[in-house]
Amino acid sequence: MTSTPARRRPGPLPLVAVLGALPYFAFLTVFLILPIIVNLVASVRDSSGAWTLEPLLRLREDQYVSAFSNTAMLSLTTTVIGGTLGLALAWAILTTERPRWLRDGILSFSSVASQFAGIPLAFAFVALLGTQGMLTTAVAELTGWNLSESFRLSSFAGLTIVYLYFQVPLMAVLILPALTGLKREWVESAQSLGAGRARHLLDIALPILAPSVGGALLLLFANAFSAYATAYALAGGGANLVAILVGFFVSGNVMVDNSFGAALSTGMIAVVTLAMLARWLLTRRSTRWLS
Amino acid sequence: MKTLRVTVLLLAAVFFAAPLVASAAFGFSLPGQGFTFEPLQRATGNPAFWQQVGRSVLLAVLTAVIGSVLLMGTLLWLHLRARTLLPLAEGLSVLPFVVPPVALVMGVNLVFRAIYPGFLTSLLSLVPFYVVLTMPLVYRALDSGIRAIDLRTLVDAGTSLGAGRLRLFWEILLPNLRPALLAGGLICVAMVLGEFVLASLLLHNTYPVFLAQVGQDNPRAAAALAFLTLAGTWLLLAGFARTLRSERTRS
């Protein structure tokens, strides 16, 4: 084993090269990977430190099943509606030439609106649709119908509307590059081969776009599933969502049972990881055609 | 088709504008009094307001600086000396995407309460976790900046002309990477100024936590602050996108 290290040939990296990257990997290990691993381990150990599946099995109790299914339903609803509207918005942004100010304004807004989830957005919607909100009072004055009796922002429908405010622009921004990548020549070659508009859309555009659309939808789902601040500001502890429950376990009086709080958060990580993994598998294929 | 397109855009504009307009109208008025700054002044008159804004600004600046230094240093090193580690580094950089912030807090609590309880009581303990949360976006911004320049050639040319490492970095690489660094930094600032989950659950009183408390008993002040925050975030990010575009067209 006395051979001199080959210079330009890929092989084992010299130790110095690895050392230079060490701060980055060490940083991530301490502040991200270690917390994840400890969380996963805590969810399969009881308070005495013995291995057990009991905390994870408790997730099957009605209360927690309903939190998970409610979160999944909210995520799914905002993903499907947000995805559809976002796709339509992206198409309109891409194909509209005039009025330019409208298109550019919407595009500029869409690219930042995904950052708008959180406390300020919740209060902006309270100002619009809360019990004293501008739209609520305007509707009451005009028609005498009190909106707040049948609609609450903290309800499922209310949260859906607020979530759409960041899901729609997120979808539009995510799908714009793929829509732009649809090549003009493909329409022309399809037409010269005798395909109509609908045929081109169904047989060419959709199959090429499908992985990107699917990937974007999965990201929207994960985004809604992880959201905490918006729901917290609108519903306080009232929202039956997994993120809110985990928040209770971290801050509240229920901290006594570490392992069950960890199990809840493990469940959350599992759902989001599955969505992102599926997205990765899907989009890996689409980059070939759209680059 | 054309009317349909414009209709879609107009509907989107109405939906996007409605909460902003409502929060401005609601927050800068009082019943029977019309336009007034009174709700806003009552909130900003609270000494806690400026204190908590100050904390958020401090966290934002520290996160942007530490995140940029860590990632820029690592990325330059990997591109020049250890390219085989790049895929691993990139894979890890998107890991925060699969961990919801609230789940990260759970793990962080379990780890640091056990090994060093005093750590989490310090405000600055949020900085490393904010660096983690902003990492997926900052990593991409910096990495695409580095890939857009011919790093190897710049370094070789600089070295052959006798520039030392420090000079190479300050006078050749940094000016070329400025748009990417700006992009990463602004994303950091926007995210940290709005971050609520970690701050509230780890009991640190930052600006979003203040806003959440104001909303409990003074919805008009909360609406006024919400409007200013949303409009500010938009201007910050949109203004930045413009500088980035003009930098690109110039070079």
XYZ file of C-alpha atoms in Angstrom:
542
model
C 0.000 0.000 0.000
C 2.722 2.464 -0.868
C 1.304 3.868 -4.100
C 1.372 7.632 -4.396
C -2.070 9.256 -4.363
C -3.383 9.804 -7.875
C -3.964 13.478 -8.509
C -6.748 13.921 -11.015
C -8.332 10.529 -10.761
C -11.562 10.232 -8.785
C -10.827 8.153 -5.771
C -10.763 8.508 -2.016
C -10.594 12.181 -1.120
C -7.514 13.457 0.666
C -8.183 14.022 4.347
C -7.653 17.788 4.054
C -10.439 18.063 1.472
C -12.858 16.343 3.806
C -11.746 18.458 6.763
C -12.662 21.652 4.925
C -16.240 20.489 4.602
C -16.395 19.375 8.207
C -17.899 22.554 9.739
C -20.929 22.293 7.451
C -21.567 18.628 8.172
C -20.924 19.069 11.894
C -23.308 22.020 12.030
C -26.105 20.080 10.347
C -25.458 17.062 12.536
C -25.789 18.994 15.791
C -28.667 21.297 14.913
C -30.736 19.186 12.535
C -29.848 15.504 12.318
C -29.330 14.953 16.044
C -32.731 16.470 16.965
C -34.444 14.329 14.307
C -32.755 11.139 15.477
C -33.419 11.843 19.161
C -37.038 12.567 18.284
C -37.370 9.280 16.386
C -35.680 7.318 19.163
C -37.767 8.989 21.883
C -40.929 7.866 20.127
C -39.999 4.191 20.540
C -38.847 4.333 24.187
C -40.869 4.662 27.373
C -40.021 6.892 30.344
C -37.723 4.251 31.862
C -35.726 3.991 28.642
C -36.942 0.571 27.522
C -37.760 -0.011 23.848
C -41.469 -0.041 23.124
C -43.914 0.532 20.293
C -46.575 1.757 22.687
C -46.266 5.540 21.943
C -46.570 4.942 18.197
C -49.492 2.570 18.705
C -51.281 5.223 20.735
C -51.482 7.264 17.548
C -54.348 4.921 16.618
C -56.544 6.382 19.350
C -59.577 8.159 17.932
C -58.490 11.624 19.025
C -55.170 11.410 17.177
C -56.496 9.573 14.138
C -58.986 12.397 13.772
C -56.206 15.021 14.073
C -54.173 13.276 11.379
C -57.142 12.780 9.057
C -58.303 16.349 9.610
C -54.821 17.686 8.793
C -54.618 15.422 5.760
C -58.066 16.541 4.572
C -57.172 20.216 4.972
C -53.882 19.649 3.132
C -55.573 17.641 0.388
C -58.377 20.173 -0.106
C -56.025 23.152 -0.294
C -53.701 21.130 -2.565
C -56.405 20.164 -5.056
C -58.108 23.586 -5.162
C -54.832 25.506 -4.864
C -53.201 23.302 -7.495
C -56.010 23.769 -9.997
C -56.279 27.512 -9.490
C -52.492 27.860 -9.438
C -52.199 26.018 -12.751
C -54.829 28.303 -14.295
C -53.013 31.325 -12.883
C -49.665 30.179 -14.274
C -51.226 29.660 -17.698
C -52.766 33.140 -17.586
C -49.494 34.718 -16.492
C -47.570 32.969 -19.242
C -49.901 33.665 -22.141
C -51.188 37.147 -21.345
C -49.328 39.945 -23.098
C -51.617 42.809 -22.199
C -52.331 44.422 -19.833
C -48.685 44.073 -18.947
C -48.906 45.788 -15.557
C -51.515 43.271 -14.415
C -49.439 40.281 -15.482
C -46.194 41.615 -14.034
C -47.887 42.645 -10.805
C -49.447 39.209 -10.295
C -46.176 37.470 -11.157
C -44.164 39.604 -8.746
C -46.756 39.069 -6.037
C -46.931 35.310 -6.608
C -43.203 34.868 -6.216
C -43.234 36.393 -2.718
C -46.676 35.300 -1.495
C -45.460 31.833 -0.538
C -43.560 33.654 2.251
C -46.813 35.155 3.521
C -47.969 32.179 5.577
C -48.017 33.051 9.246
C -49.267 35.516 11.802
C -49.638 38.649 9.600
C -51.665 36.750 7.007
C -54.014 35.419 9.671
C -54.731 38.918 10.992
C -55.192 40.314 7.495
C -57.920 37.728 6.989
C -59.451 38.552 10.365
C -59.676 42.154 9.122
C -61.445 40.887 6.008
C -63.651 38.021 7.190
C -63.592 38.092 11.009
C -66.685 38.967 13.052
C -65.953 42.705 12.663
C -64.148 42.284 9.338
C -64.604 44.667 6.438
C -66.333 42.163 4.155
C -68.469 40.765 6.983
C -69.772 44.210 7.953
C -70.209 45.260 4.313
C -72.298 42.160 3.597
C -74.341 42.734 6.756
C -75.035 46.351 5.797
C -76.006 45.530 2.236
C -78.053 42.389 2.741
C -78.673 42.158 6.465
C -77.118 38.690 6.445
C -74.584 38.140 9.215
C -71.752 36.185 7.634
C -70.100 35.372 10.946
C -73.059 33.270 12.073
C -72.491 30.680 9.383
C -68.790 31.126 8.640
C -65.800 31.196 10.947
C -62.173 31.664 9.959
C -61.172 29.049 12.528
C -63.350 26.402 10.836
C -62.217 23.971 8.159
C -63.633 26.170 5.389
C -62.063 29.286 6.921
C -58.608 27.711 7.179
C -58.979 26.437 3.601
C -59.534 29.957 2.259
C -56.599 31.378 4.194
C -54.272 28.520 3.145
C -55.268 29.057 -0.497
C -53.800 32.521 -0.225
C -50.310 31.005 -0.183
C -51.028 27.676 -1.921
C -52.325 29.208 -5.201
C -49.307 31.479 -5.833
C -46.939 28.706 -4.692
C -48.412 26.357 -7.310
C -48.193 29.046 -9.982
C -44.542 29.764 -9.216
C -43.615 26.067 -9.055
C -45.257 25.171 -12.354
C -44.254 28.231 -14.408
C -40.807 26.868 -15.404
C -42.365 23.626 -16.663
C -45.051 25.493 -18.607
C -42.411 27.761 -20.113
C -40.405 24.692 -21.091
C -43.177 23.300 -23.257
C -41.615 23.886 -26.601
C -43.364 25.868 -29.298
C -42.080 23.391 -31.894
C -44.025 20.571 -30.258
C -47.294 22.348 -30.999
C -46.184 22.884 -34.580
C -45.008 19.339 -35.132
C -48.226 18.022 -33.619
C -50.245 20.268 -35.902
C -48.296 19.300 -38.979
C -49.043 15.690 -38.129
C -52.730 16.535 -38.019
C -53.391 16.841 -34.282
C -55.836 19.473 -33.090
C -55.510 21.684 -30.036
C -57.244 19.224 -27.723
C -55.236 16.297 -29.063
C -51.990 18.170 -28.504
C -53.030 19.075 -24.950
C -54.051 15.504 -24.072
C -51.339 13.502 -25.834
C -48.310 15.767 -25.572
C -48.591 18.628 -23.122
C -50.255 16.715 -20.284
C -47.962 13.664 -20.253
C -44.918 15.933 -20.289
C -46.293 18.192 -17.588
C -47.711 15.413 -15.403
C -44.582 14.724 -13.327
C -43.994 18.429 -12.689
C -47.618 18.974 -11.745
C -47.554 15.925 -9.488
C -44.324 17.078 -7.862
C -45.688 20.554 -7.270
C -48.894 19.146 -5.758
C -46.876 16.987 -3.372
C -44.931 20.045 -2.251
C -48.187 21.924 -1.667
C -49.455 19.009 0.402
C -46.308 18.928 2.541
C -46.463 22.706 2.895
C -50.013 22.650 4.238
C -49.352 19.626 6.428
C -46.428 21.367 8.173
C -48.133 24.741 8.605
C -48.568 25.873 12.191
C -48.540 29.640 12.659
C -51.524 30.537 10.466
C -53.804 27.954 12.073
C -52.572 28.852 15.550
C -53.316 32.548 15.079
C -56.792 31.872 13.683
C -57.982 29.052 15.913
C -55.616 29.058 18.886
C -55.719 25.627 20.463
C -59.104 24.984 18.861
C -57.832 23.618 15.564
C -57.743 19.836 15.449
C -54.441 19.679 13.568
C -51.348 17.567 14.213
C -49.018 20.581 14.197
C -51.111 22.300 16.878
C -51.091 19.120 18.995
C -47.315 18.817 18.732
C -47.096 22.471 19.758
C -49.139 21.650 22.867
C -46.750 18.897 23.791
C -43.716 21.144 23.390
C -44.996 24.143 25.307
C -48.004 23.081 27.306
C -48.875 21.191 30.424
C -48.800 17.899 28.570
C -44.986 17.802 28.509
C -45.059 14.959 31.055
C -45.297 12.386 28.290
C -42.209 13.047 26.202
C -42.422 9.862 24.218
C -45.953 10.403 22.994
C -45.239 13.980 21.897
C -42.241 12.583 20.042
C -44.440 9.907 18.461
C -46.846 12.563 17.164
C -43.991 14.523 15.666
C -42.507 11.323 14.196
C -45.842 10.729 12.473
C -45.735 14.214 11.046
C -42.156 13.805 9.781
C -43.145 10.466 8.213
C -46.034 11.977 6.233
C -44.004 14.936 4.970
C -41.006 12.715 4.145
C -43.194 10.365 2.093
C -44.623 13.302 0.140
C -41.193 14.766 -0.553
C -39.743 11.370 -1.479
C -42.547 10.805 -3.995
C -41.895 14.291 -5.359
C -38.218 13.525 -5.801
C -38.972 10.285 -7.653
C -41.455 12.056 -9.925
C -39.428 15.128 -10.790
C -36.265 13.146 -11.424
C -37.956 11.902 -14.592
C -39.393 15.164 -15.822
C -36.150 17.156 -15.846
C -35.033 15.161 -18.887
C -37.707 16.633 -21.124
C -37.975 20.127 -19.809
C -34.367 21.159 -19.551
C -59.451 32.876 -24.780
C -58.106 36.356 -24.219
C -60.983 37.443 -22.012
C -60.651 34.213 -20.012
C -56.966 34.911 -19.357
C -57.579 38.460 -18.230
C -60.496 37.294 -16.085
C -58.260 34.765 -14.336
C -55.671 37.454 -13.666
C -58.272 39.926 -12.430
C -59.888 37.381 -10.092
C -56.453 36.504 -8.723
C -55.710 40.190 -8.213
C -58.962 40.672 -6.283
C -58.315 37.625 -4.091
C -54.712 38.645 -3.418
C -55.553 42.280 -2.755
C -58.642 41.759 -0.579
C -56.929 40.853 2.740
C -54.293 43.552 2.206
C -56.860 46.257 1.467
C -59.078 45.070 4.317
C -56.238 45.043 6.837
C -55.220 48.568 5.825
C -58.813 49.837 5.942
C -59.542 48.044 9.216
C -56.242 48.846 10.910
C -56.047 52.532 10.019
C -59.585 53.452 11.041
C -61.854 53.511 14.074
C -65.649 53.274 14.029
C -67.126 56.734 13.452
C -63.707 58.354 13.222
C -62.372 57.528 9.778
C -58.670 57.388 8.980
C -56.450 57.357 12.054
C -53.102 56.082 13.240
C -54.436 55.577 16.741
C -54.585 51.739 16.835
C -51.094 51.549 15.373
C -49.751 54.135 17.815
C -51.207 52.264 20.740
C -49.292 49.146 19.665
C -46.029 50.905 18.831
C -46.309 52.950 22.037
C -45.831 49.715 23.932
C -42.101 49.551 24.845
C -42.203 45.799 24.157
C -42.857 46.575 20.488
C -39.488 48.137 19.715
C -37.701 45.659 21.942
C -39.203 42.688 20.111
C -38.684 44.242 16.685
C -35.060 44.778 17.686
C -34.711 41.129 18.660
C -36.110 39.951 15.333
C -33.811 42.268 13.387
C -30.811 41.048 15.380
C -31.757 37.416 14.708
C -32.312 38.139 11.000
C -28.924 39.809 10.570
C -27.042 37.134 12.515
C -28.785 34.346 10.606
C -28.009 35.955 7.245
C -24.345 36.551 8.135
C -23.645 33.190 9.770
C -25.607 31.253 7.169
C -23.849 33.001 4.278
C -20.376 32.557 5.762
C -20.934 28.884 6.558
C -22.503 28.027 3.197
C -20.303 30.209 1.018
C -17.153 28.863 2.653
C -18.327 25.282 2.374
C -19.554 25.597 -1.205
C -16.369 27.259 -2.479
C -14.316 24.584 -0.758
C -16.429 21.756 -2.164
C -16.414 23.156 -5.709
C -12.649 23.625 -5.683
C -11.331 20.785 -3.562
C -13.936 18.113 -2.919
C -16.470 17.945 -5.752
C -17.374 14.361 -4.889
C -18.959 15.601 -1.659
C -21.255 18.061 -3.475
C -24.211 15.679 -3.980
C -24.135 14.714 -0.300
C -23.996 18.344 0.806
C -26.842 19.257 -1.494
C -28.960 16.327 -0.354
C -28.504 17.324 3.286
C -29.305 20.964 2.531
C -32.897 20.099 1.562
C -33.421 17.934 4.634
C -35.101 20.812 6.531
C -37.912 20.608 3.958
C -39.008 17.223 5.299
C -38.936 18.265 8.946
C -41.851 20.554 9.836
C -40.607 23.381 12.103
C -42.876 22.237 14.903
C -41.357 18.741 14.729
C -37.860 20.245 14.752
C -38.717 22.104 17.981
C -39.831 18.841 19.533
C -36.480 17.217 18.748
C -34.489 20.307 19.726
C -36.262 20.403 23.088
C -35.511 16.750 23.746
C -31.822 17.101 22.825
C -30.861 20.374 24.453
C -33.018 20.086 27.594
C -31.100 16.887 28.250
C -27.516 17.934 27.525
C -27.391 21.709 28.131
C -30.631 23.237 29.462
C -29.225 26.786 29.643
C -28.679 26.922 25.877
C -32.304 27.272 24.812
C -33.046 30.094 27.263
C -30.684 32.390 25.375
C -32.281 34.351 22.538
C -29.270 33.709 20.324
C -29.824 29.955 20.527
C -32.428 30.514 17.797
C -29.744 31.551 15.285
C -28.398 28.070 14.420
C -31.917 26.728 13.979
C -32.821 29.663 11.760
C -29.721 28.935 9.705
C -31.052 25.380 9.349
C -34.565 26.541 8.385
C -33.298 28.960 5.732
C -30.643 26.551 4.442
C -32.566 24.918 1.551
C -33.201 28.276 -0.122
C -29.874 29.922 0.726
C -27.918 26.864 -0.418
C -29.642 26.978 -3.801
C -29.122 30.711 -4.202
C -25.389 30.467 -3.449
C -24.812 27.241 -5.365
C -26.438 28.552 -8.542
C -24.386 31.743 -8.146
C -21.169 29.727 -7.990
C -22.173 27.521 -10.914
C -22.916 30.603 -13.015
C -19.315 31.836 -12.839
C -16.275 30.000 -14.088
C -14.856 29.422 -10.633
C -11.888 27.263 -11.621
C -10.678 29.706 -14.282
C -11.076 32.715 -12.007
C -9.083 31.015 -9.271
C -6.346 29.782 -11.622
C -6.064 33.145 -13.349
C -5.929 34.987 -10.053
C -3.318 32.641 -8.631
C -1.107 32.798 -11.705
C -1.168 36.583 -11.491
C 0.113 36.327 -7.940
C -2.987 36.932 -5.876
C -2.978 35.369 -2.428
C -5.955 33.440 -1.170
C -7.447 36.322 0.759
C -7.036 38.746 -2.107
C -8.477 36.175 -4.496
C -11.551 35.892 -2.329
C -12.113 39.607 -1.600
C -11.253 41.080 -4.983
C -12.231 38.396 -7.458
C -14.740 35.927 -6.065
C -16.768 38.157 -3.767
C -17.671 40.808 -6.366
C -18.748 38.062 -8.774
C -20.862 36.332 -6.173
C -22.481 39.462 -4.762
C -25.914 38.953 -6.394
C -26.107 35.393 -5.067
C -25.076 36.501 -1.572
C -27.641 39.303 -1.641
C -30.317 36.865 -2.741
C -29.511 34.428 0.059
C -29.308 37.189 2.646
C -32.664 38.696 1.730
C -34.412 35.345 1.842
C -32.925 34.868 5.323
C -34.114 38.273 6.508
C -37.641 37.806 5.166
C -37.986 34.337 6.700
C -36.533 35.190 10.100
C -38.557 38.393 10.505
C -41.728 36.317 10.089
C -40.710 33.174 11.958
C -43.195 32.318 14.708
C -43.084 28.585 15.457
C -39.621 28.217 16.979
C -39.665 31.607 18.707
C -43.020 31.105 20.414
C -42.505 27.473 21.385
C -39.006 28.119 22.743
C -40.423 31.127 24.631
C -38.528 33.944 22.941
C -40.393 37.214 22.494
C -39.710 38.225 18.913
C -41.755 40.468 16.628
C -44.169 37.778 15.306
C -44.820 36.726 18.924
C -45.634 40.360 19.765
C -47.977 40.527 16.793
C -49.756 37.333 17.883
C -50.290 38.807 21.366
C -51.575 42.127 20.016
C -54.099 40.195 17.948
C -55.622 38.720 21.114
C -56.986 42.007 22.421
C -56.504 44.660 19.747
C -57.509 43.379 16.291
C -57.239 46.829 14.691
C -53.643 47.328 15.771
C -52.870 43.769 14.691
C -54.417 44.457 11.279
C -52.382 47.658 10.861
C -49.159 45.853 11.784
C -50.091 42.888 9.584
C -50.569 45.209 6.624
C -47.223 46.922 7.184
C -45.477 43.554 7.621
C -46.943 42.006 4.469
C -46.338 45.117 2.373
C -42.810 45.408 3.776
C -42.005 41.778 2.986
C -43.290 42.209 -0.553
C -41.288 45.391 -1.172
C -38.156 43.825 0.330
C -38.301 40.722 -1.850
C -39.580 42.409 -5.010
C -37.053 45.242 -4.797
C -34.361 42.664 -4.376
C -35.527 40.656 -7.400
C -35.168 43.849 -9.407
C -31.568 44.513 -8.291
C -30.732 40.909 -9.078
C -32.129 41.265 -12.603
C -30.275 44.486 -13.306
C -27.006 43.006 -11.960
C -27.438 40.071 -14.312
C -28.131 42.131 -17.393
C -25.160 44.382 -16.663
C -22.607 41.606 -16.358
